[in-house]
Short mmCIF file of C-alpha atoms and ligand atoms in Angstrom, two decimals:
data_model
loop_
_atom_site.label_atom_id
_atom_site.label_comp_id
_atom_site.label_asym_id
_atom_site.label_seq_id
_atom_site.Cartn_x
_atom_site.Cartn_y
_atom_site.Cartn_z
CA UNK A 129 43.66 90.95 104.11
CA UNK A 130 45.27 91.23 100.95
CA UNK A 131 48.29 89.13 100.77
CA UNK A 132 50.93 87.87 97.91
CA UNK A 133 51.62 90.09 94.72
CA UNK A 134 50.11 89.44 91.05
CA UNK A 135 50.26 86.59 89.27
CA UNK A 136 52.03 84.46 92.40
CA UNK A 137 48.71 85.36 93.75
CA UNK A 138 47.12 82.34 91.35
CA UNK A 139 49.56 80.23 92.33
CA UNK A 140 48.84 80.46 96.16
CA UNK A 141 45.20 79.92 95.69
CA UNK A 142 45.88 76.95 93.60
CA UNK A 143 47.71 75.46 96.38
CA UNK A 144 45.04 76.29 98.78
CA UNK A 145 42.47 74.94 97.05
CA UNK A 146 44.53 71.55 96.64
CA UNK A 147 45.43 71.83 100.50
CA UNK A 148 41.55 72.38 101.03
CA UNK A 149 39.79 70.13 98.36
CA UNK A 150 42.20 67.06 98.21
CA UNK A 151 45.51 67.07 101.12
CA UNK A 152 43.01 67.44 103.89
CA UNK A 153 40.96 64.48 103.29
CA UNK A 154 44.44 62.63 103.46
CA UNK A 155 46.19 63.98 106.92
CA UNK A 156 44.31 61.11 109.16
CA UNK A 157 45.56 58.21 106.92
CA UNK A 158 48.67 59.76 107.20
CA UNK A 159 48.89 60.37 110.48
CA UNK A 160 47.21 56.74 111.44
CA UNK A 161 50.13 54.97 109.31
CA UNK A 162 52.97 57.37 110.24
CA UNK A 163 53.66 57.86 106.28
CA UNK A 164 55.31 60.01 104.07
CA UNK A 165 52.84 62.43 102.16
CA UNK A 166 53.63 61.40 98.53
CA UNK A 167 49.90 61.36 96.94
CA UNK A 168 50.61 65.45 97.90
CA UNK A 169 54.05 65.28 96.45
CA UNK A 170 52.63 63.76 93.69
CA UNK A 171 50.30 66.67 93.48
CA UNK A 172 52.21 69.70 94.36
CA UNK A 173 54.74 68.54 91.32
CA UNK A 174 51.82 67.89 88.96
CA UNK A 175 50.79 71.49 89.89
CA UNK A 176 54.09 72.67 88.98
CA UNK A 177 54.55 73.85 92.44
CA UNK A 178 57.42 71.91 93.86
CA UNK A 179 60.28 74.42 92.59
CA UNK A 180 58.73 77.33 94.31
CA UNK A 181 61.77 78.12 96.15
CA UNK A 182 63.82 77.41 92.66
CA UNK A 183 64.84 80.60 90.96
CA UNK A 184 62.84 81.52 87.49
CA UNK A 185 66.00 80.76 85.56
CA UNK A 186 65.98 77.54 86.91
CA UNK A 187 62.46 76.96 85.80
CA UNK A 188 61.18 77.62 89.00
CA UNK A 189 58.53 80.25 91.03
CA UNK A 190 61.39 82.20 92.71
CA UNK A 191 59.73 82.27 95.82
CA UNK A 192 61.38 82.95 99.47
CA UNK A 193 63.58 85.18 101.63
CA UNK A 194 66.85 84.67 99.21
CA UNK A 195 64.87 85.95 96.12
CA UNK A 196 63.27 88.52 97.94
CA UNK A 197 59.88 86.88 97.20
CA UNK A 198 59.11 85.69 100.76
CA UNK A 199 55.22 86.03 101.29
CA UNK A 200 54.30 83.50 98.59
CA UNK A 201 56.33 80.90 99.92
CA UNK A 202 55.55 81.19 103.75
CA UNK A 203 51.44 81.14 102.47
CA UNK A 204 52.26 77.74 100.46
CA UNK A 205 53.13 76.74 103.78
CA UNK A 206 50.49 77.89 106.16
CA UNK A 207 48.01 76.32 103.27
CA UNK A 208 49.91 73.22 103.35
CA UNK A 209 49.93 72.98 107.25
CA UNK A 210 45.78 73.94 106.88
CA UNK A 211 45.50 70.58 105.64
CA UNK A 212 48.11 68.79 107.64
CA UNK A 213 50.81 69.80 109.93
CA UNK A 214 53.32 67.31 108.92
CA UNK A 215 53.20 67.72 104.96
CA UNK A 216 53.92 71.57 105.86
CA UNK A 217 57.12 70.42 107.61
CA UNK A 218 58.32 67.93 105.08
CA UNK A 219 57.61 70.99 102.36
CA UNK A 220 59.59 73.71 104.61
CA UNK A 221 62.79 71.10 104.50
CA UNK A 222 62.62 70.98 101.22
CA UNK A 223 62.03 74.41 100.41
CA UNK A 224 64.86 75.65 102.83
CA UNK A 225 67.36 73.23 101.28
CA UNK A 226 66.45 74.89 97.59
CA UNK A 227 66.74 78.26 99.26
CA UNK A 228 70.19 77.16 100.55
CA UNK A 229 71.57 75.70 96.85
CA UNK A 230 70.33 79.19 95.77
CA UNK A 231 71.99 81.17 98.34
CA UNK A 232 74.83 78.96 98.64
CA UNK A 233 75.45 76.57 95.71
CA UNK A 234 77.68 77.09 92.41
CA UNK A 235 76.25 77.38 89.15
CA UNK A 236 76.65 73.72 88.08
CA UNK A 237 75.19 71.96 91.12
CA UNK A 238 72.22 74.60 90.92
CA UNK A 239 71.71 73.35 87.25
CA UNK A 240 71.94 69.70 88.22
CA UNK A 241 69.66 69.88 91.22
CA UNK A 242 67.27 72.41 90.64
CA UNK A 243 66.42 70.21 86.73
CA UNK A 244 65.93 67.13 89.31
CA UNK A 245 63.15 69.03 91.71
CA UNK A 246 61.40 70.83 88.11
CA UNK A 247 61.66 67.56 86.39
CA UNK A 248 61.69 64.59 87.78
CA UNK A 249 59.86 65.60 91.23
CA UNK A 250 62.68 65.08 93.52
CA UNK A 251 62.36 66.31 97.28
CA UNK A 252 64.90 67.49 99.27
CA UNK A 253 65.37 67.31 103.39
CA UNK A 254 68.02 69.05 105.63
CA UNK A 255 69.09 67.32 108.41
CA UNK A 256 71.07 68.63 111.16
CA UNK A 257 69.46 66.58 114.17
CA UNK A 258 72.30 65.17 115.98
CA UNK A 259 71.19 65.61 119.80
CA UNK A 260 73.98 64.96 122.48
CA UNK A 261 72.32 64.39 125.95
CA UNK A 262 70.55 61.55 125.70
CA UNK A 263 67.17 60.46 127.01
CA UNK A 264 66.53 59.03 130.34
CA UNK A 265 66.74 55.93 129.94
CA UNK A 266 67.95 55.70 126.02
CA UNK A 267 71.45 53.88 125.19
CA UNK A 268 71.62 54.50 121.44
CA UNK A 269 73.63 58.15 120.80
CA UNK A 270 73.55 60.08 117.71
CA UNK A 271 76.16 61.55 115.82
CA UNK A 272 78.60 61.93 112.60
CA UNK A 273 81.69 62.35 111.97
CA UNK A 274 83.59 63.14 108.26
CA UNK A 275 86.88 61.61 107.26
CA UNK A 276 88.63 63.44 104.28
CA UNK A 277 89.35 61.08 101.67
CA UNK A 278 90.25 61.30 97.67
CA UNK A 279 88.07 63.16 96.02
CA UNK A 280 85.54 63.91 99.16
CA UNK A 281 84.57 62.98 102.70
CA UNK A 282 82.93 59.84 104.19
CA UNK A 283 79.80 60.25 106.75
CA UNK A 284 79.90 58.81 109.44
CA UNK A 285 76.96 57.59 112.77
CA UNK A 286 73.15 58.60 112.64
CA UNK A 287 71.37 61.40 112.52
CA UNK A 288 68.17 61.73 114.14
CA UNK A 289 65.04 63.59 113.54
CA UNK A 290 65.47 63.06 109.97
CA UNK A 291 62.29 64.63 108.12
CA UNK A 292 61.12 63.40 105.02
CA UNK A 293 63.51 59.87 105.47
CA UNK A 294 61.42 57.46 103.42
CA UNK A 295 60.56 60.49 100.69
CA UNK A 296 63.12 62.50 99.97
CA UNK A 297 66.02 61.56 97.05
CA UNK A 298 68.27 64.20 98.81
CA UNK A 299 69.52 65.85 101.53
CA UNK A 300 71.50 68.62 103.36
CA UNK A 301 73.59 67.10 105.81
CA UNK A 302 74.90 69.57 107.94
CA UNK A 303 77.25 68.05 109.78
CA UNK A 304 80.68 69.24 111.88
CA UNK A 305 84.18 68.36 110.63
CA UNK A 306 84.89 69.09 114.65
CA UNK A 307 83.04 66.42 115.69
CA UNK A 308 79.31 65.15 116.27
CA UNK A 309 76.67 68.02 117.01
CA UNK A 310 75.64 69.01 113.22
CA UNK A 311 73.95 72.84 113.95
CA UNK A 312 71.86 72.86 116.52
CA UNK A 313 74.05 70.61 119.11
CA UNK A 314 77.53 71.30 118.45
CA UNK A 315 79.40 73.08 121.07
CA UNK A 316 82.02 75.04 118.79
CA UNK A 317 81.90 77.76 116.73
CA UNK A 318 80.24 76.20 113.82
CA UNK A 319 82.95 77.63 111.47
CA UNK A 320 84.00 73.37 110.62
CA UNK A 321 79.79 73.12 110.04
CA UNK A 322 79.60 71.71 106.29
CA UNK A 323 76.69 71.39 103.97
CA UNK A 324 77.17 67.78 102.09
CA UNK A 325 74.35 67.27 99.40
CA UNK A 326 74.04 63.58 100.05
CA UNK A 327 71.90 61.56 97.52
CA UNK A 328 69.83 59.20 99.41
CA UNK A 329 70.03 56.59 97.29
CA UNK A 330 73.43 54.93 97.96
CA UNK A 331 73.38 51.65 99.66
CA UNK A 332 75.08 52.90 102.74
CA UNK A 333 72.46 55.23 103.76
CA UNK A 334 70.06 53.28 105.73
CA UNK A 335 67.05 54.29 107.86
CA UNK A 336 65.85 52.94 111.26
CA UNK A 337 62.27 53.30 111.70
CA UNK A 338 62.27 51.82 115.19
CA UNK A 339 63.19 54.96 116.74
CA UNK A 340 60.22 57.61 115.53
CA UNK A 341 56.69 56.90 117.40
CA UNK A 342 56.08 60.77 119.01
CA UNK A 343 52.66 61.88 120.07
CA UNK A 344 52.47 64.10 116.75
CA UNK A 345 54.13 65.15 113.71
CA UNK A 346 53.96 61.40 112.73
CA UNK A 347 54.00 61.82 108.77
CA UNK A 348 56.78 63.69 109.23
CA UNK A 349 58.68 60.40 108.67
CA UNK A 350 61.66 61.61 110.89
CA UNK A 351 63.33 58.89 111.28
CA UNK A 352 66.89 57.55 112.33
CA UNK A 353 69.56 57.56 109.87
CA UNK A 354 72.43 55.80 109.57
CA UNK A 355 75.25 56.58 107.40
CA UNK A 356 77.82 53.96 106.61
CA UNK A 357 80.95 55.52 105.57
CA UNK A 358 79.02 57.46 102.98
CA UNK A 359 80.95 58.76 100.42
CA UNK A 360 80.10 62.18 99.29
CA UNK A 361 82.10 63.41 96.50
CA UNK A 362 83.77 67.50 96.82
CA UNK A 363 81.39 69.02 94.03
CA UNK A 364 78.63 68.03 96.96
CA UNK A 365 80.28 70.77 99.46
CA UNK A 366 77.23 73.79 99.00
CA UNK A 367 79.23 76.89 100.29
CA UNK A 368 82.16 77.01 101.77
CA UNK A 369 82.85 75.19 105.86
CA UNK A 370 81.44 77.89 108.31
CA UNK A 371 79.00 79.50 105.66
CA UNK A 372 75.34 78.46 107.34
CA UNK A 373 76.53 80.21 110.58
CA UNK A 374 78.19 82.85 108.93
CA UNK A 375 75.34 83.86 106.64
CA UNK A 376 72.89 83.19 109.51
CA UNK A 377 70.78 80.53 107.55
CA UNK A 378 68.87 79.51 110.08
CA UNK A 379 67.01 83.27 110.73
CA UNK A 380 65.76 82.90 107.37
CA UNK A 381 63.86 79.75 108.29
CA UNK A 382 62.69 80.08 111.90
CA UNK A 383 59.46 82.15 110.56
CA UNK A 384 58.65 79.43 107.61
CA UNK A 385 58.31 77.42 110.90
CA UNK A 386 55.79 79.95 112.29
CA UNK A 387 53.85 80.10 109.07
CA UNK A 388 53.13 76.51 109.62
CA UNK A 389 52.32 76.79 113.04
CA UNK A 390 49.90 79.61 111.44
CA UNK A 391 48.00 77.08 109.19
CA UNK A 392 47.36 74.56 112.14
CA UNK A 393 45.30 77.26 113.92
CA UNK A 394 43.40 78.13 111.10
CA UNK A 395 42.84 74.74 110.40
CA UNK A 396 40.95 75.10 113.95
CA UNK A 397 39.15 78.05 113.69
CA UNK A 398 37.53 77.17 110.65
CA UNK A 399 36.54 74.22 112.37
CA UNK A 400 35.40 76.21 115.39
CA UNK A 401 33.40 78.35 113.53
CA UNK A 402 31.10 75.69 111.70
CA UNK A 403 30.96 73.76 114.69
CA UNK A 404 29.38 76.13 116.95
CA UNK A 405 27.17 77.52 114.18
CA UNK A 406 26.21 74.04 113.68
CA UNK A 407 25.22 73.64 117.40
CA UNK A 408 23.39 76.57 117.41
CA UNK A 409 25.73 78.64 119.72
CA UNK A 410 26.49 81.20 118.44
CA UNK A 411 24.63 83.60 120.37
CA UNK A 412 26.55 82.58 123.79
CA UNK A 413 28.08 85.22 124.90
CA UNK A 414 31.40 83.04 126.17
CA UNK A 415 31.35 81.06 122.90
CA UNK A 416 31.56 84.53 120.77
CA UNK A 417 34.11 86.08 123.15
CA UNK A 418 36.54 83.31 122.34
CA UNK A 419 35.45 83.01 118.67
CA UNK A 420 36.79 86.96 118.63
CA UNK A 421 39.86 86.15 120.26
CA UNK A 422 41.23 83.21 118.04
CA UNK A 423 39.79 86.02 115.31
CA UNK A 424 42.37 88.15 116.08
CA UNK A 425 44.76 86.41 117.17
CA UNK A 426 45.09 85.08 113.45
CA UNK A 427 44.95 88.50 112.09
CA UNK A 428 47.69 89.61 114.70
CA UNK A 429 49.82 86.14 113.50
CA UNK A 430 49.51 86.84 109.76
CA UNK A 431 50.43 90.54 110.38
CA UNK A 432 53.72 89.43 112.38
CA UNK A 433 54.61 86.96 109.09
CA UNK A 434 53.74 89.87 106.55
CA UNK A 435 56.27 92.45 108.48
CA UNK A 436 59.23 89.61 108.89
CA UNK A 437 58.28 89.10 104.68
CA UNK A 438 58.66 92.52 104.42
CA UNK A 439 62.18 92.98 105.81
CA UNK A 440 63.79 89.82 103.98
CA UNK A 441 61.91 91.66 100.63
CA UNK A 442 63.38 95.04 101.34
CA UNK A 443 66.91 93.91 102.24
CA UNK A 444 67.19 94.56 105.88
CA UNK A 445 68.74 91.26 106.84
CA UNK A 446 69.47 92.24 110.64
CA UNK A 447 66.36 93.34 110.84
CA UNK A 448 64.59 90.84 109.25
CA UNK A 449 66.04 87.94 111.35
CA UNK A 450 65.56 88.97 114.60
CA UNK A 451 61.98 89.89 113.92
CA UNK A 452 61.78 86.07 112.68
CA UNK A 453 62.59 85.13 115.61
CA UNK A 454 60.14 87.34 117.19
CA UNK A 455 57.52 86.40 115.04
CA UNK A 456 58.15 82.24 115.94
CA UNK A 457 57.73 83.45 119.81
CA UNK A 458 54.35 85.53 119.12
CA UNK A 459 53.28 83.27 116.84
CA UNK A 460 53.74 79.77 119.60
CA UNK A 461 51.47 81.66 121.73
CA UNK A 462 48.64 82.90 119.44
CA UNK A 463 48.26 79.55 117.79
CA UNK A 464 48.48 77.81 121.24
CA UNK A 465 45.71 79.94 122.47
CA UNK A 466 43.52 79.10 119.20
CA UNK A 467 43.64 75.61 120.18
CA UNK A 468 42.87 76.33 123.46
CA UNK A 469 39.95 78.76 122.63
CA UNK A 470 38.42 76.15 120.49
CA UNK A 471 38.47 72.86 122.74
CA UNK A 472 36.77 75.35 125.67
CA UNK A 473 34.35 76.72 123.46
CA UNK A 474 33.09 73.43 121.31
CA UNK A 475 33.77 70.81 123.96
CA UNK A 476 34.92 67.34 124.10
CA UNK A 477 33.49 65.78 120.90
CA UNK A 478 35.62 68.13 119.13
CA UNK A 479 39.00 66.38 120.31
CA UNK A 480 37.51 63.14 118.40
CA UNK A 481 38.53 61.73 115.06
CA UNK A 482 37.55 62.26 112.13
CA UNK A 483 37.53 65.85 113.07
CA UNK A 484 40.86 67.46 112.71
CA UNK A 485 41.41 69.10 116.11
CA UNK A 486 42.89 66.41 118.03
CA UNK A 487 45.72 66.12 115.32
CA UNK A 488 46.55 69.64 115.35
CA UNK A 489 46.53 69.09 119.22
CA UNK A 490 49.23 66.54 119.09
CA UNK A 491 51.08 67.62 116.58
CA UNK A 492 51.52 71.09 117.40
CA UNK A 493 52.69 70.01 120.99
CA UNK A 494 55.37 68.30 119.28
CA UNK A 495 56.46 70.74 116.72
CA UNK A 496 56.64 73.78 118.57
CA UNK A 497 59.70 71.74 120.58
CA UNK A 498 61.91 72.20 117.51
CA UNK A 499 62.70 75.05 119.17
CA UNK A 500 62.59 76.27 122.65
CA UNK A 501 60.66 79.24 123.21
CA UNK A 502 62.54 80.12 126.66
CA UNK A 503 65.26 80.43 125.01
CA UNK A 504 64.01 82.59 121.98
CA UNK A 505 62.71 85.63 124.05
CA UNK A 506 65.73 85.32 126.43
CA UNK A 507 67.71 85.71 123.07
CA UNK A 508 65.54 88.88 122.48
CA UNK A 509 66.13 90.03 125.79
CA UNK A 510 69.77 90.22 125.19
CA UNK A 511 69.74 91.30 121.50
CA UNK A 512 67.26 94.51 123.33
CA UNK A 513 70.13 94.81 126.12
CA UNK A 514 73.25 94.71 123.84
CA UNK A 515 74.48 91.68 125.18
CA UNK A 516 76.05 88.88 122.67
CA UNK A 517 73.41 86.90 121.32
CA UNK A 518 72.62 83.70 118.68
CA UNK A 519 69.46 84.61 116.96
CA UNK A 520 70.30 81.46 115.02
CA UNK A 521 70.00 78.53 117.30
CA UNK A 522 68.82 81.27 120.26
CA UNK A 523 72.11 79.41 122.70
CA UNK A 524 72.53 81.31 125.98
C1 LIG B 135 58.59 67.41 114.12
C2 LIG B 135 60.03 67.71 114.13
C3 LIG B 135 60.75 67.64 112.96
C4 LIG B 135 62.11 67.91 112.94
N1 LIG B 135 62.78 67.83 111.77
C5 LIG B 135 64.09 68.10 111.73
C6 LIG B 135 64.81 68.01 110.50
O1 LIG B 135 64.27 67.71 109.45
N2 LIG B 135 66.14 68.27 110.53
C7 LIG B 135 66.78 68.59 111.69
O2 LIG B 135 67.96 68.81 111.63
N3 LIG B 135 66.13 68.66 112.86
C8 LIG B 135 64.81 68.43 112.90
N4 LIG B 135 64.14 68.50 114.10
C9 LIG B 135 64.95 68.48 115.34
C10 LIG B 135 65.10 69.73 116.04
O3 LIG B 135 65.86 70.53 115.23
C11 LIG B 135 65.77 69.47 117.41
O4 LIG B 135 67.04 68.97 117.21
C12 LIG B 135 65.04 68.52 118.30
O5 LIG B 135 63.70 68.92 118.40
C13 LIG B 135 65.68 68.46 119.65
O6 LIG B 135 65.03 67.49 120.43
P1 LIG B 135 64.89 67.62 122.02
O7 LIG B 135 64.07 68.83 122.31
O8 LIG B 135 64.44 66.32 122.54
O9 LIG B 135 66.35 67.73 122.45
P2 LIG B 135 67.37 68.62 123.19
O10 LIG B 135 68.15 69.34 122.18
O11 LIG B 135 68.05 67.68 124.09
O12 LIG B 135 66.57 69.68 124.01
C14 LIG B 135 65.84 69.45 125.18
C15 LIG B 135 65.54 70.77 125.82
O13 LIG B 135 66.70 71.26 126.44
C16 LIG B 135 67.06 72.51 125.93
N5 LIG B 135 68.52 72.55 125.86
C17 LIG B 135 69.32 71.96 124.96
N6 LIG B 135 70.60 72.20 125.21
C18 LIG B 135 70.62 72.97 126.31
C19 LIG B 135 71.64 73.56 127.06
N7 LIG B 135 72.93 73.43 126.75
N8 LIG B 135 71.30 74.31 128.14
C20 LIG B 135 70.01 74.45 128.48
N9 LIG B 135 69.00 73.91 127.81
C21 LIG B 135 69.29 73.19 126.73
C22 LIG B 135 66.43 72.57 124.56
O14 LIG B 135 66.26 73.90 124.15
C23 LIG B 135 65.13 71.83 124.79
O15 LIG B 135 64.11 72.61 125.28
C24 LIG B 135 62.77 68.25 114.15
C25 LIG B 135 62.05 68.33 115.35
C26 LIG B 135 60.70 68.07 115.35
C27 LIG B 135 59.96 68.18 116.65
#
C-alpha cells in the first residue's frame, strides 16, 4: 500500500526504522518503571523529527490536518505506537498542541515556541483531564479554576490524566473560566474554555505521582497536577475563549488517536506471524483463517486513516471530522479483534514477557477508554438522523 507523498516519504521510514531498530527494545523498561520515554525524545529530536507538526517556516516538517499534510504525521504515530503504545501518546499530545499554536497562535508566540521544539527539544502536552464524578471510593476531586489578575490569570486545583508530566517543558491547559470541567467534563457551552500555554517549569506547578498506577499506558507518565495559583501571563492565551469548541479541535485529533491504536495491532501481527511460522503452524487451517483476518483487518484500518487524511488534505472539514470519528469507532474494533486473533491463534506463552503482546494487551484496554465508543456511534447515529450532535467530545 503506497502511503505518504515524496520526500516526507524518507522521513516516515526513518522514523520507522528508529521505532523498529532502537524504541522497541525500550517499551518493557518503560513500561516496568512507569517512565517517561526521553532516550526516544532524545532520538526523535536528534532525527530532526520532533517539529513535524511545526510549519516549514518555522523550521519544521509541516505535517498534520492544519497544514493539509495529514498522512505523514498520523504514520509517525502508528510507527511510534509499533514500538510502544505509550511513547505514541506522549508524541500525539505534543503534536496536537503544535497543531493548535499553528491553527490558533499569533505570530510571535509561534516564533517563540515553535524555535524551543526545533532547537532546544522541548515537548509539549495538552491537558484537559479534569473528571467530575469521582471514583467509588476516591476522596481527592479534580479541578481548576482561573482568577483574572494584572497582566494574566492564575490556575487554580489539579488536573488529572496529565500525559507527558515528568517530560514535557509545556503545556496546553485547557481549562474553563466557568468553572472546573476543562473540555471533556465541563457542563457548559465551552465558549469560557481557554487555551493557557503554561511553562512547566515554575515552582508552583507540582506533580503527584501517587495517583497514576493503571493496568496500561504506564509510560504515559499521566500524572496528577497541581497548580498553585499559577500565574500565566495574557501573551499565553492561544486563540481567543471559546475557539477549541468553536473550531472543533478536537475532530482533528480523535483519528491521530486511532492511528496509534493502528500501530499496537501491527505491533501484534508481526508478532503473530513469526510466531506461528516459528512453531511450524502455519499450515492449520484455524491458525491461517485468523492470520487472514487480522490481515485485513489492518488493510481495512489503514484504508479508514488514508480517507479521514484525505478529507482534512482536500479541505472538507465537516466531512473530514465526522469520518474521524468514524474511523476511531472502526478502528477500536479491528485492532481489538487483532489482539484477540493473535492470543487464540499462538496461545498462552504469547501473553508472556519479553514478548510484546501482553503490553499491547494492557495498554490498549486502557487507552481505548479515552473515549467511549458507545457514545461515538450513538453520535453517528444522530449526525445520520439530523439530530443535534457533538462530534467533538461525542456528549448525548
Ligand atoms: C492513557 C490515557 C492518557 C490520557 N491523556 C490525557 C491527556 O494528556 N490530556 C487530557 O486532557 N486527557 C487525557 N486523558 C483523559 C481522557 O481524556 C478522559 O478524561 C479520561 O479517560 C476519563 O476517565 P474515565 O473514563 O475514568 O472518566 P469519566 O469521564 O468519569 O467516564 C466514565 C465513563 O462514563 C461515561 N460518561 C461520562 N460522563 C457521562 C455522562 N454525563 N453520561 C453518561 N456517561 C458518561 C464516559 O464516557 C466513560 O465511559 C487520557 C486518558 C488515558 C486513558
Amino acid at each position: 500500500m503506497t502511503t505518504a507523498r515524496g520526500g516526507d516519504r524518507g522521513v516516515v521510514e526513518r522514523v520507522a526504522k528508529l521505532a523498529r531498530e532502537v524504541f522497541a527494545a525500550r517499551a518493557d523498561g518503560y513500561d516496568r518503571r512507569a517512565a517517561f520515554p526521553q532516550e526516544d525524545f532524545d532520538d526523535l529530536f536528534a532525527a530532526g523529527v520532533l517539529g513535524a507538526a511545526v510549519p516549514r517556516e518555522y523550521g519544521g516538517l509541516g505535517f498534520g490536518p492544519h497544514r493539509r499534510n495529514t498522512l505523514p504525521l498520523w504514520e509517525i504515530t502508528t510507527s511510534l505506537a509499533t514500538a510502544d503504545l505509550s511513547l505514541a501518546r506522549c508524541w500525539e499530545g505534543h503534536a496536537n498542541c503544535l497543531t493548535l499554536i499553528d491553527a490558533l497562535g499569533t505570530e510571535e508566540q509561534k516564533g517563540r515556541w515553535f524555535a524551543g521544539v526545533v532547537e532546544r527539544g522541548e515537548k509539549w502536552a495538552g491537558w484537559s483531564g479534569e473528571p467530575q464524578a469521582s471514583r467509588h471510593g476516591e476522596k481527592r476531586s479534580f479541578g481548576t479554576t482561573l482568577t483574572p489578575v494584572d497582566g494574566g490569570w492564575t490556575v487554580r486545583g489539579s488536573k488529572a490524566f496529565a500525559t507527558g508530566a515528568t517530560g514535557a517543558q509545556w503545556a496546553v491547559l485547557l481549562v474553563d473560566a466557568d468553572g472546573p470541567g476543562g473540555a471533556r467534563h465541563a457542563g457548559g457551552t465551552g465558549a469560557g474554555l481557554m487555551l493557557l500555554a503554561c511553562d512547566l517549569s515554575d515552582p508552583t506547578v507540582t506533580v503527584d505521582g501517587s495517583w497514576w498506577d493503571p493496568i496500561g499506558m504506564r509510560a504515559t507518565v499521566s500524572h496528577v497536577v497541581r497548580f498553585d495559583d499559577t500565574f500565566v501571563p495574557r501573551e499565553h492565551l492561544i486563540g481567543d475563549p471559546g475557539s477549541y469548541f468553536a473550531g472543533q479541535w478536537q475532530t482533528a485529533f480523535t483519528p491521530h488517536y486511532a492511528a496509534s491504536f493502528l500501530g499496537a495491532a501491527e505491533a501484534v501481527f508481526t508478532y503473530a506471524v513469526a510466531y506461528l511460522r516459528h512453531q511450524h503452524k502455519s499450515g492449520d487451517p484455524y491458525v491461517q483463517q485468523r492470520v487472514g483476518d487480522m490481515a485485513v483487518d489492518l488493510d481495512t484500518a489503514r484504508l479508514w486513516l488514508r480517507h479521514v487524511a484525505e478529507l482534512w488534505d482536500s479541505g472538507e472539514r465537516a466531512g473530514a471530522r465526522i469520518a474521524g470519528s468514524r474511523a476511531r469507532h472502526v478502528i477500536e474494533h479491528l485492532t481489538e479483534r487483532t489482539v484477540r486473533h493473535c492470543v487464540r491463534a499462538c496461545g498462552a506463552r504469547s501473553l508472556m514477557r519479553p514478548g510484546p503482546v501482553e503490553r499491547v494487551l494492557r495498554d490498549l484496554t486502557f487507552y481505548q477508554r479515552h473515549d467511549n465508543d458507545d457514545h461515538i456511534v450513538a453520535m453517528i447515529g444522530r449526525e445520520v438522523l439530523g439530530e443535534q450532535h457533538d462530534p467533538s467530545f461525542h456528549r448525548p
